[in-house]
């Protein structure tokens, strides 16, 4: 049994699967990604994804939605009576995607939106003007909310994108929060899954 890691893991896995015979048993172990602890975190979440980065976020949104849907109605009513107008586990989404993936993005966010888990949704399909999802945090009113979520509410940040886009998003957050390295300041609250394109 071998363990697949690194940039060639997917190609190795696909090669092995293509050689498997119909009916043959395959033993696969899937390990939790670095963002697994965010599922049960009751703090705000700021998520930035581009391209295929929607897949890990989709799993995270589904898990948080299941937890929210299972919360007793009594606790929801108590929050309303206490005057809580915002959720402590709110999610701010900044998503970049190809126009052909719009249905996947809509399906991935639908339940979390219906359960009112999402307080911000910024969608940026690929476009000729080169507007980028990572720059949406500079929109009027958004920067202050993001700064407050990180500084005052202890928000975690989940990034799943190309290295270049992840670095751009980090620089933008550094400008908003006023720190030299957002990754260092947030420590375990910064969760990053970077994908790299390689040619076979």
XYZ file of C-alpha atoms in Angstrom:
200
model
C 0.000 0.000 0.000
C 1.397 3.393 -0.884
C 0.535 6.897 0.176
C -0.046 9.569 -2.447
C 1.220 13.035 -1.668
C 2.534 15.992 -3.568
C 1.848 17.530 -6.957
C 1.824 14.201 -8.844
C -0.621 12.460 -6.492
C -3.687 13.036 -8.656
C -1.964 11.817 -11.811
C -0.740 8.721 -9.954
C -4.201 8.030 -8.582
C -5.874 8.481 -11.966
C -3.269 6.212 -13.562
C -3.932 3.492 -10.990
C -7.693 3.808 -11.417
C -7.434 3.570 -15.203
C -5.558 0.241 -14.852
C -8.063 -1.262 -12.421
C -10.241 -4.032 -13.802
C -14.018 -4.005 -13.487
C -15.052 -5.567 -10.163
C -11.548 -5.305 -8.707
C -11.368 -4.135 -5.090
C -9.650 -0.863 -4.384
C -8.719 0.276 -0.912
C -8.730 4.016 -0.481
C -8.251 6.119 2.612
C -9.227 9.748 2.557
C -7.716 12.002 5.167
C -9.259 15.156 6.519
C -8.084 18.357 4.915
C -6.531 21.160 6.953
C -9.913 22.899 7.319
C -11.727 19.992 9.005
C -11.719 21.743 12.403
C -13.701 24.647 10.913
C -16.840 22.498 10.738
C -17.557 22.742 14.477
C -16.048 26.186 14.980
C -18.747 28.563 16.216
C -16.840 31.659 15.139
C -17.344 33.636 11.931
C -15.691 32.349 8.783
C -14.340 34.276 5.815
C -13.929 31.995 2.794
C -12.153 32.743 -0.471
C -12.068 30.218 -3.294
C -11.351 30.222 -6.990
C -11.902 27.540 -9.599
C -11.928 24.008 -8.240
C -11.407 25.443 -4.753
C -15.204 25.390 -4.463
C -15.085 21.617 -3.776
C -13.554 21.750 -0.266
C -15.692 24.777 0.578
C -18.793 22.923 -0.565
C -18.087 20.152 1.950
C -17.517 22.702 4.704
C -20.759 24.531 3.877
C -22.707 21.267 3.807
C -21.354 20.253 7.223
C -22.068 23.640 8.805
C -25.534 23.661 7.233
C -26.316 20.232 8.691
C -25.302 21.435 12.160
C -27.377 24.610 11.802
C -30.409 22.679 10.559
C -30.201 20.377 13.592
C -30.104 23.236 16.097
C -33.256 23.162 18.200
C -35.878 25.741 17.279
C -35.973 26.776 20.948
C -32.371 28.006 20.867
C -33.111 29.975 17.691
C -36.125 31.623 19.370
C -34.034 32.450 22.458
C -31.465 34.215 20.272
C -34.209 36.326 18.705
C -35.632 37.237 22.130
C -32.160 38.237 23.330
C -31.897 40.617 20.384
C -29.189 38.767 18.504
C -29.419 40.077 14.969
C -26.268 38.516 13.588
C -24.984 34.985 13.787
C -21.786 34.285 15.659
C -21.031 31.557 13.100
C -21.736 33.690 10.014
C -19.913 32.982 6.779
C -18.616 35.579 4.317
C -18.005 34.127 0.857
C -15.751 35.491 -1.887
C -15.927 33.101 -4.831
C -14.228 33.270 -8.209
C -15.340 30.777 -10.860
C -15.722 30.065 -14.554
C -19.154 31.018 -15.931
C -19.763 27.347 -16.771
C -19.497 26.530 -13.052
C -22.262 28.926 -11.972
C -24.702 26.062 -11.306
C -22.170 24.261 -9.096
C -21.531 27.445 -7.126
C -25.271 28.089 -6.728
C -25.886 24.517 -5.575
C -22.931 24.671 -3.170
C -24.187 27.821 -1.449
C -27.967 27.267 -1.627
C -28.539 25.517 1.715
C -26.220 27.805 3.700
C -28.024 30.818 2.218
C -31.439 29.332 3.044
C -30.340 28.753 6.657
C -29.057 32.349 6.834
C -25.510 31.236 7.612
C -24.108 33.498 4.879
C -23.881 37.198 5.687
C -21.914 38.165 2.561
C -21.834 36.546 -0.855
C -19.567 38.001 -3.522
C -19.555 36.039 -6.774
C -17.039 36.823 -9.495
C -17.269 34.825 -12.716
C -14.286 35.004 -15.071
C -14.598 38.212 -17.044
C -12.762 40.172 -19.765
C -12.314 43.136 -17.404
C -10.246 40.885 -15.091
C -12.286 41.785 -12.002
C -11.032 39.411 -9.336
C -12.798 37.781 -6.397
C -9.938 38.644 -4.044
C -10.483 42.364 -4.664
C -14.154 42.319 -3.593
C -13.091 42.837 0.028
C -12.291 46.444 -0.897
C -15.919 47.187 -1.810
C -17.565 49.937 0.207
C -18.720 48.636 3.577
C -17.134 45.221 3.110
C -13.634 46.088 4.341
C -14.928 47.328 7.720
C -17.039 44.214 8.230
C -14.104 41.951 7.373
C -11.758 43.888 9.662
C -14.248 43.635 12.552
C -14.820 39.937 11.966
C -11.091 39.242 12.169
C -10.142 41.646 14.967
C -13.214 41.634 17.215
C -15.062 38.393 16.483
C -12.148 35.966 16.066
C -13.048 34.931 12.518
C -11.141 32.179 10.779
C -10.127 32.510 7.143
C -10.406 29.603 4.691
C -8.591 29.974 1.365
C -8.672 27.411 -1.423
C -7.235 28.789 -4.632
C -4.121 28.930 -6.767
C -0.989 30.111 -4.958
C -1.089 33.441 -6.775
C -4.744 34.118 -5.882
C -4.201 32.990 -2.267
C -1.224 35.345 -1.925
C -3.238 38.223 -3.433
C -6.085 37.609 -0.980
C -3.618 37.508 1.928
C -2.077 40.837 0.826
C -5.541 42.400 0.553
C -6.460 41.232 4.063
C -3.138 42.570 5.375
C -3.996 45.983 3.917
C -7.472 45.943 5.480
C -6.468 44.633 8.911
C -3.212 46.619 9.007
C -0.756 43.787 9.654
C 2.450 42.677 7.990
C 1.580 38.962 7.718
C -2.046 37.887 8.061
C -0.952 34.245 8.024
C 1.260 34.761 11.080
C -1.244 36.940 12.938
C -4.083 34.457 12.476
C -1.983 31.326 13.022
C -4.367 28.341 13.192
C -7.254 30.612 12.235
C -5.733 30.832 8.727
C -6.494 27.663 6.740
C -5.075 27.465 3.244
C -5.349 24.784 0.588
C -3.354 25.830 -2.451
C -3.515 23.944 -5.709
C -0.829 23.944 -8.349
C -1.274 23.138 -12.026
C 1.370 20.821 -13.425
C 1.828 19.428 -16.894
C 2.140 15.669 -17.216
